Amino acid sequence: MSIDDAIQKMTDLIKAASASAEVKSAKMSDEEARLSVYAPAGDMQQIKDATFQPAIDMLNSDGLDVQVFVYDKDAPPLKG
């Protein structure tokens, strides 16, 4: 499996858990990617539950590190 395939698989899992989730992906390398997910607060745990084991499996079987970070899309932005 390529990192692009892994990103697509995780995006599909996220969309299945929350149809309104917005997914932004960033490839760090050929083996690592970060997915930032913006979803309603009520869907956040479902997304975490749906992606946790598949992420572990990809790391163990394919050596691909796909990190999923879930954020409340309705939360106000942090001010620095």
PDB file of N, CA and C in Angstrom:
ATOM      1  N   MET A   1       0.848  -1.177   0.000  1.00  0.00           N
ATOM      2  CA  MET A   1       0.000   0.000   0.000  1.00  0.00           C
ATOM      3  C   MET A   1       0.892   1.239   0.000  1.00  0.00           C
ATOM      4  N   SER A   2       0.537   2.212  -0.812  1.00  0.00           N
ATOM      5  CA  SER A   2       1.280   3.472  -0.847  1.00  0.00           C
ATOM      6  C   SER A   2       0.693   4.443   0.177  1.00  0.00           C
ATOM      7  N   ILE A   3       1.408   5.506   0.445  1.00  0.00           N
ATOM      8  CA  ILE A   3       0.901   6.510   1.392  1.00  0.00           C
ATOM      9  C   ILE A   3      -0.363   7.165   0.830  1.00  0.00           C
ATOM     10  N   ASP A   4      -0.437   7.326  -0.490  1.00  0.00           N
ATOM     11  CA  ASP A   4      -1.651   7.894  -1.096  1.00  0.00           C
ATOM     12  C   ASP A   4      -2.852   6.967  -0.896  1.00  0.00           C
ATOM     13  N   ASP A   5      -2.620   5.652  -1.028  1.00  0.00           N
ATOM     14  CA  ASP A   5      -3.692   4.676  -0.782  1.00  0.00           C
ATOM     15  C   ASP A   5      -4.133   4.731   0.678  1.00  0.00           C
ATOM     16  N   ALA A   6      -3.169   4.862   1.575  1.00  0.00           N
ATOM     17  CA  ALA A   6      -3.472   4.924   3.006  1.00  0.00           C
ATOM     18  C   ALA A   6      -4.282   6.173   3.339  1.00  0.00           C
ATOM     19  N   ILE A   7      -3.907   7.292   2.747  1.00  0.00           N
ATOM     20  CA  ILE A   7      -4.651   8.541   2.965  1.00  0.00           C
ATOM     21  C   ILE A   7      -6.088   8.372   2.475  1.00  0.00           C
ATOM     22  N   GLN A   8      -6.259   7.770   1.295  1.00  0.00           N
ATOM     23  CA  GLN A   8      -7.606   7.575   0.741  1.00  0.00           C
ATOM     24  C   GLN A   8      -8.430   6.644   1.621  1.00  0.00           C
ATOM     25  N   LYS A   9      -7.811   5.568   2.086  1.00  0.00           N
ATOM     26  CA  LYS A   9      -8.524   4.618   2.947  1.00  0.00           C
ATOM     27  C   LYS A   9      -8.997   5.309   4.234  1.00  0.00           C
ATOM     28  N   MET A  10      -8.109   6.077   4.847  1.00  0.00           N
ATOM     29  CA  MET A  10      -8.479   6.766   6.090  1.00  0.00           C
ATOM     30  C   MET A  10      -9.547   7.824   5.831  1.00  0.00           C
ATOM     31  N   THR A  11      -9.436   8.527   4.712  1.00  0.00           N
ATOM     32  CA  THR A  11     -10.443   9.541   4.364  1.00  0.00           C
ATOM     33  C   THR A  11     -11.806   8.879   4.189  1.00  0.00           C
ATOM     34  N   ASP A  12     -11.831   7.727   3.546  1.00  0.00           N
ATOM     35  CA  ASP A  12     -13.095   6.992   3.367  1.00  0.00           C
ATOM     36  C   ASP A  12     -13.687   6.583   4.723  1.00  0.00           C
ATOM     37  N   LEU A  13     -12.837   6.111   5.636  1.00  0.00           N
ATOM     38  CA  LEU A  13     -13.305   5.731   6.972  1.00  0.00           C
ATOM     39  C   LEU A  13     -13.857   6.946   7.726  1.00  0.00           C
ATOM     40  N   ILE A  14     -13.182   8.069   7.590  1.00  0.00           N
ATOM     41  CA  ILE A  14     -13.626   9.300   8.259  1.00  0.00           C
ATOM     42  C   ILE A  14     -14.973   9.743   7.716  1.00  0.00           C
ATOM     43  N   LYS A  15     -15.112   9.729   6.390  1.00  0.00           N
ATOM     44  CA  LYS A  15     -16.370  10.154   5.764  1.00  0.00           C
ATOM     45  C   LYS A  15     -17.519   9.199   6.119  1.00  0.00           C
ATOM     46  N   ALA A  16     -17.212   7.923   6.306  1.00  0.00           N
ATOM     47  CA  ALA A  16     -18.241   6.966   6.708  1.00  0.00           C
ATOM     48  C   ALA A  16     -18.701   7.242   8.137  1.00  0.00           C
ATOM     49  N   ALA A  17     -17.786   7.709   8.981  1.00  0.00           N
ATOM     50  CA  ALA A  17     -18.121   8.011  10.371  1.00  0.00           C
ATOM     51  C   ALA A  17     -18.809   9.363  10.506  1.00  0.00           C
ATOM     52  N   SER A  18     -18.491  10.294   9.603  1.00  0.00           N
ATOM     53  CA  SER A  18     -19.073  11.640   9.659  1.00  0.00           C
ATOM     54  C   SER A  18     -19.105  12.221   8.251  1.00  0.00           C
ATOM     55  N   ALA A  19     -20.282  12.211   7.651  1.00  0.00           N
ATOM     56  CA  ALA A  19     -20.419  12.680   6.270  1.00  0.00           C
ATOM     57  C   ALA A  19     -20.038  14.144   6.116  1.00  0.00           C
ATOM     58  N   SER A  20     -20.184  14.942   7.177  1.00  0.00           N
ATOM     59  CA  SER A  20     -19.896  16.370   7.065  1.00  0.00           C
ATOM     60  C   SER A  20     -18.463  16.735   7.452  1.00  0.00           C
ATOM     61  N   ALA A  21     -17.658  15.743   7.773  1.00  0.00           N
ATOM     62  CA  ALA A  21     -16.268  16.013   8.162  1.00  0.00           C
ATOM     63  C   ALA A  21     -15.483  16.565   6.978  1.00  0.00           C
ATOM     64  N   GLU A  22     -14.612  17.510   7.281  1.00  0.00           N
ATOM     65  CA  GLU A  22     -13.697  18.057   6.279  1.00  0.00           C
ATOM     66  C   GLU A  22     -12.305  17.510   6.598  1.00  0.00           C
ATOM     67  N   VAL A  23     -11.659  16.925   5.603  1.00  0.00           N
ATOM     68  CA  VAL A  23     -10.358  16.290   5.813  1.00  0.00           C
ATOM     69  C   VAL A  23      -9.298  17.045   5.013  1.00  0.00           C
ATOM     70  N   LYS A  24      -8.233  17.429   5.701  1.00  0.00           N
ATOM     71  CA  LYS A  24      -7.089  18.048   5.037  1.00  0.00           C
ATOM     72  C   LYS A  24      -5.888  17.141   5.280  1.00  0.00           C
ATOM     73  N   SER A  25      -5.245  16.725   4.204  1.00  0.00           N
ATOM     74  CA  SER A  25      -4.115  15.809   4.349  1.00  0.00           C
ATOM     75  C   SER A  25      -2.809  16.502   3.991  1.00  0.00           C
ATOM     76  N   ALA A  26      -1.767  16.083   4.681  1.00  0.00           N
ATOM     77  CA  ALA A  26      -0.416  16.570   4.409  1.00  0.00           C
ATOM     78  C   ALA A  26       0.518  15.366   4.410  1.00  0.00           C
ATOM     79  N   LYS A  27       1.184  15.155   3.277  1.00  0.00           N
ATOM     80  CA  LYS A  27       2.174  14.080   3.191  1.00  0.00           C
ATOM     81  C   LYS A  27       3.495  14.607   3.719  1.00  0.00           C
ATOM     82  N   MET A  28       4.024  13.946   4.735  1.00  0.00           N
ATOM     83  CA  MET A  28       5.305  14.340   5.301  1.00  0.00           C
ATOM     84  C   MET A  28       6.451  13.640   4.570  1.00  0.00           C
ATOM     85  N   SER A  29       6.189  12.416   4.110  1.00  0.00           N
ATOM     86  CA  SER A  29       7.185  11.620   3.386  1.00  0.00           C
ATOM     87  C   SER A  29       6.433  10.497   2.678  1.00  0.00           C
ATOM     88  N   ASP A  30       7.179   9.569   2.099  1.00  0.00           N
ATOM     89  CA  ASP A  30       6.543   8.424   1.440  1.00  0.00           C
ATOM     90  C   ASP A  30       5.951   7.438   2.434  1.00  0.00           C
ATOM     91  N   GLU A  31       6.247   7.620   3.727  1.00  0.00           N
ATOM     92  CA  GLU A  31       5.756   6.705   4.757  1.00  0.00           C
ATOM     93  C   GLU A  31       4.909   7.389   5.821  1.00  0.00           C
ATOM     94  N   GLU A  32       4.770   8.705   5.755  1.00  0.00           N
ATOM     95  CA  GLU A  32       4.089   9.410   6.846  1.00  0.00           C
ATOM     96  C   GLU A  32       3.158  10.489   6.309  1.00  0.00           C
ATOM     97  N   ALA A  33       1.968  10.555   6.924  1.00  0.00           N
ATOM     98  CA  ALA A  33       0.992  11.586   6.559  1.00  0.00           C
ATOM     99  C   ALA A  33       0.240  12.031   7.805  1.00  0.00           C
ATOM    100  N   ARG A  34      -0.265  13.243   7.735  1.00  0.00           N
ATOM    101  CA  ARG A  34      -1.070  13.799   8.810  1.00  0.00           C
ATOM    102  C   ARG A  34      -2.407  14.207   8.219  1.00  0.00           C
ATOM    103  N   LEU A  35      -3.483  13.738   8.845  1.00  0.00           N
ATOM    104  CA  LEU A  35      -4.822  14.128   8.429  1.00  0.00           C
ATOM    105  C   LEU A  35      -5.428  14.997   9.526  1.00  0.00           C
ATOM    106  N   SER A  36      -5.784  16.211   9.163  1.00  0.00           N
ATOM    107  CA  SER A  36      -6.496  17.091  10.082  1.00  0.00           C
ATOM    108  C   SER A  36      -7.965  17.010   9.706  1.00  0.00           C
ATOM    109  N   VAL A  37      -8.782  16.648  10.687  1.00  0.00           N
ATOM    110  CA  VAL A  37     -10.205  16.423  10.441  1.00  0.00           C
ATOM    111  C   VAL A  37     -11.007  17.442  11.241  1.00  0.00           C
ATOM    112  N   TYR A  38     -11.868  18.160  10.533  1.00  0.00           N
ATOM    113  CA  TYR A  38     -12.734  19.153  11.163  1.00  0.00           C
ATOM    114  C   TYR A  38     -14.156  18.625  11.063  1.00  0.00           C
ATOM    115  N   ALA A  39     -14.756  18.337  12.229  1.00  0.00           N
ATOM    116  CA  ALA A  39     -16.056  17.677  12.260  1.00  0.00           C
ATOM    117  C   ALA A  39     -16.893  18.235  13.401  1.00  0.00           C
ATOM    118  N   PRO A  40     -18.211  18.006  13.349  1.00  0.00           N
ATOM    119  CA  PRO A  40     -19.058  18.402  14.475  1.00  0.00           C
ATOM    120  C   PRO A  40     -18.617  17.683  15.745  1.00  0.00           C
ATOM    121  N   ALA A  41     -18.753  18.363  16.868  1.00  0.00           N
ATOM    122  CA  ALA A  41     -18.307  17.802  18.149  1.00  0.00           C
ATOM    123  C   ALA A  41     -18.906  16.418  18.402  1.00  0.00           C
ATOM    124  N   GLY A  42     -20.152  16.213  18.022  1.00  0.00           N
ATOM    125  CA  GLY A  42     -20.823  14.940  18.253  1.00  0.00           C
ATOM    126  C   GLY A  42     -20.260  13.783  17.446  1.00  0.00           C
ATOM    127  N   ASP A  43     -19.507  14.084  16.387  1.00  0.00           N
ATOM    128  CA  ASP A  43     -18.933  13.042  15.532  1.00  0.00           C
ATOM    129  C   ASP A  43     -17.473  12.740  15.858  1.00  0.00           C
ATOM    130  N   MET A  44     -16.862  13.537  16.705  1.00  0.00           N
ATOM    131  CA  MET A  44     -15.418  13.412  16.933  1.00  0.00           C
ATOM    132  C   MET A  44     -15.018  12.034  17.454  1.00  0.00           C
ATOM    133  N   GLN A  45     -15.736  11.509  18.436  1.00  0.00           N
ATOM    134  CA  GLN A  45     -15.367  10.210  18.996  1.00  0.00           C
ATOM    135  C   GLN A  45     -15.569   9.090  17.988  1.00  0.00           C
ATOM    136  N   GLN A  46     -16.630   9.170  17.187  1.00  0.00           N
ATOM    137  CA  GLN A  46     -16.871   8.160  16.150  1.00  0.00           C
ATOM    138  C   GLN A  46     -15.704   8.109  15.172  1.00  0.00           C
ATOM    139  N   ILE A  47     -15.184   9.262  14.802  1.00  0.00           N
ATOM    140  CA  ILE A  47     -14.061   9.328  13.866  1.00  0.00           C
ATOM    141  C   ILE A  47     -12.819   8.718  14.511  1.00  0.00           C
ATOM    142  N   LYS A  48     -12.567   9.074  15.753  1.00  0.00           N
ATOM    143  CA  LYS A  48     -11.405   8.516  16.464  1.00  0.00           C
ATOM    144  C   LYS A  48     -11.512   7.001  16.559  1.00  0.00           C
ATOM    145  N   ASP A  49     -12.712   6.518  16.893  1.00  0.00           N
ATOM    146  CA  ASP A  49     -12.928   5.068  17.008  1.00  0.00           C
ATOM    147  C   ASP A  49     -12.747   4.368  15.654  1.00  0.00           C
ATOM    148  N   ALA A  50     -13.220   5.008  14.582  1.00  0.00           N
ATOM    149  CA  ALA A  50     -13.169   4.388  13.251  1.00  0.00           C
ATOM    150  C   ALA A  50     -11.753   4.350  12.676  1.00  0.00           C
ATOM    151  N   THR A  51     -10.894   5.256  13.105  1.00  0.00           N
ATOM    152  CA  THR A  51      -9.563   5.350  12.502  1.00  0.00           C
ATOM    153  C   THR A  51      -8.438   4.784  13.364  1.00  0.00           C
ATOM    154  N   PHE A  52      -8.685   4.558  14.638  1.00  0.00           N
ATOM    155  CA  PHE A  52      -7.612   4.134  15.539  1.00  0.00           C
ATOM    156  C   PHE A  52      -6.964   2.819  15.113  1.00  0.00           C
ATOM    157  N   GLN A  53      -7.756   1.751  15.039  1.00  0.00           N
ATOM    158  CA  GLN A  53      -7.195   0.440  14.711  1.00  0.00           C
ATOM    159  C   GLN A  53      -6.626   0.382  13.296  1.00  0.00           C
ATOM    160  N   PRO A  54      -7.322   0.924  12.290  1.00  0.00           N
ATOM    161  CA  PRO A  54      -6.731   0.919  10.946  1.00  0.00           C
ATOM    162  C   PRO A  54      -5.376   1.640  10.892  1.00  0.00           C
ATOM    163  N   ALA A  55      -5.217   2.718  11.647  1.00  0.00           N
ATOM    164  CA  ALA A  55      -3.933   3.427  11.672  1.00  0.00           C
ATOM    165  C   ALA A  55      -2.838   2.546  12.266  1.00  0.00           C
ATOM    166  N   ILE A  56      -3.169   1.825  13.337  1.00  0.00           N
ATOM    167  CA  ILE A  56      -2.215   0.903  13.960  1.00  0.00           C
ATOM    168  C   ILE A  56      -1.862  -0.220  12.976  1.00  0.00           C
ATOM    169  N   ASP A  57      -2.881  -0.751  12.306  1.00  0.00           N
ATOM    170  CA  ASP A  57      -2.657  -1.843  11.350  1.00  0.00           C
ATOM    171  C   ASP A  57      -1.756  -1.407  10.193  1.00  0.00           C
ATOM    172  N   MET A  58      -1.964  -0.196   9.673  1.00  0.00           N
ATOM    173  CA  MET A  58      -1.127   0.302   8.577  1.00  0.00           C
ATOM    174  C   MET A  58       0.326   0.456   9.028  1.00  0.00           C
ATOM    175  N   LEU A  59       0.497   0.898  10.252  1.00  0.00           N
ATOM    176  CA  LEU A  59       1.849   1.065  10.775  1.00  0.00           C
ATOM    177  C   LEU A  59       2.537  -0.293  10.907  1.00  0.00           C
ATOM    178  N   ASN A  60       1.815  -1.270  11.451  1.00  0.00           N
ATOM    179  CA  ASN A  60       2.396  -2.594  11.675  1.00  0.00           C
ATOM    180  C   ASN A  60       2.595  -3.397  10.392  1.00  0.00           C
ATOM    181  N   SER A  61       1.651  -3.334   9.477  1.00  0.00           N
ATOM    182  CA  SER A  61       1.734  -4.191   8.291  1.00  0.00           C
ATOM    183  C   SER A  61       2.441  -3.531   7.112  1.00  0.00           C
ATOM    184  N   ASP A  62       2.303  -2.205   6.979  1.00  0.00           N
ATOM    185  CA  ASP A  62       2.857  -1.523   5.803  1.00  0.00           C
ATOM    186  C   ASP A  62       3.952  -0.513   6.139  1.00  0.00           C
ATOM    187  N   GLY A  63       4.172  -0.268   7.419  1.00  0.00           N
ATOM    188  CA  GLY A  63       5.172   0.726   7.807  1.00  0.00           C
ATOM    189  C   GLY A  63       4.751   2.145   7.491  1.00  0.00           C
ATOM    190  N   LEU A  64       3.441   2.364   7.397  1.00  0.00           N
ATOM    191  CA  LEU A  64       2.911   3.691   7.080  1.00  0.00           C
ATOM    192  C   LEU A  64       2.352   4.339   8.338  1.00  0.00           C
ATOM    193  N   ASP A  65       2.807   5.539   8.612  1.00  0.00           N
ATOM    194  CA  ASP A  65       2.379   6.280   9.800  1.00  0.00           C
ATOM    195  C   ASP A  65       1.384   7.348   9.375  1.00  0.00           C
ATOM    196  N   VAL A  66       0.096   7.055   9.545  1.00  0.00           N
ATOM    197  CA  VAL A  66      -0.958   8.002   9.190  1.00  0.00           C
ATOM    198  C   VAL A  66      -1.582   8.494  10.492  1.00  0.00           C
ATOM    199  N   GLN A  67      -1.295   9.731  10.815  1.00  0.00           N
ATOM    200  CA  GLN A  67      -1.787  10.328  12.055  1.00  0.00           C
ATOM    201  C   GLN A  67      -3.075  11.089  11.767  1.00  0.00           C
ATOM    202  N   VAL A  68      -4.072  10.873  12.616  1.00  0.00           N
ATOM    203  CA  VAL A  68      -5.372  11.525  12.447  1.00  0.00           C
ATOM    204  C   VAL A  68      -5.621  12.430  13.650  1.00  0.00           C
ATOM    205  N   PHE A  69      -5.784  13.711  13.374  1.00  0.00           N
ATOM    206  CA  PHE A  69      -6.075  14.700  14.413  1.00  0.00           C
ATOM    207  C   PHE A  69      -7.474  15.240  14.159  1.00  0.00           C
ATOM    208  N   VAL A  70      -8.345  15.101  15.147  1.00  0.00           N
ATOM    209  CA  VAL A  70      -9.747  15.483  14.986  1.00  0.00           C
ATOM    210  C   VAL A  70     -10.022  16.750  15.786  1.00  0.00           C
ATOM    211  N   TYR A  71     -10.628  17.723  15.116  1.00  0.00           N
ATOM    212  CA  TYR A  71     -10.937  19.014  15.736  1.00  0.00           C
ATOM    213  C   TYR A  71     -12.427  19.311  15.598  1.00  0.00           C
ATOM    214  N   ASP A  72     -12.956  20.048  16.573  1.00  0.00           N
ATOM    215  CA  ASP A  72     -14.336  20.517  16.534  1.00  0.00           C
ATOM    216  C   ASP A  72     -14.413  21.662  15.539  1.00  0.00           C
ATOM    217  N   LYS A  73     -15.152  21.453  14.457  1.00  0.00           N
ATOM    218  CA  LYS A  73     -15.196  22.475  13.410  1.00  0.00           C
ATOM    219  C   LYS A  73     -15.948  23.730  13.853  1.00  0.00           C
ATOM    220  N   ASP A  74     -16.738  23.635  14.912  1.00  0.00           N
ATOM    221  CA  ASP A  74     -17.508  24.779  15.360  1.00  0.00           C
ATOM    222  C   ASP A  74     -16.850  25.531  16.511  1.00  0.00           C
ATOM    223  N   ALA A  75     -15.711  25.025  16.985  1.00  0.00           N
ATOM    224  CA  ALA A  75     -15.014  25.706  18.081  1.00  0.00           C
ATOM    225  C   ALA A  75     -14.355  26.980  17.534  1.00  0.00           C
ATOM    226  N   PRO A  76     -14.352  28.031  18.333  1.00  0.00           N
ATOM    227  CA  PRO A  76     -13.686  29.255  17.863  1.00  0.00           C
ATOM    228  C   PRO A  76     -12.181  29.032  17.736  1.00  0.00           C
ATOM    229  N   PRO A  77     -11.543  29.680  16.776  1.00  0.00           N
ATOM    230  CA  PRO A  77     -10.105  29.516  16.634  1.00  0.00           C
ATOM    231  C   PRO A  77      -9.355  30.049  17.853  1.00  0.00           C
ATOM    232  N   LEU A  78      -8.240  29.422  18.151  1.00  0.00           N
ATOM    233  CA  LEU A  78      -7.417  29.871  19.282  1.00  0.00           C
ATOM    234  C   LEU A  78      -6.706  31.154  18.900  1.00  0.00           C
ATOM    235  N   LYS A  79      -6.623  32.035  19.838  1.00  0.00           N
ATOM    236  CA  LYS A  79      -5.911  33.293  19.580  1.00  0.00           C
ATOM    237  C   LYS A  79      -4.583  33.240  20.278  1.00  0.00           C
ATOM    238  N   GLY A  80      -3.542  33.579  19.548  1.00  0.00           N
ATOM    239  CA  GLY A  80      -2.199  33.501  20.097  1.00  0.00           C
ATOM    240  C   GLY A  80      -1.727  34.795  20.468  1.00  0.00           C
TER     241      GLY A  80
END
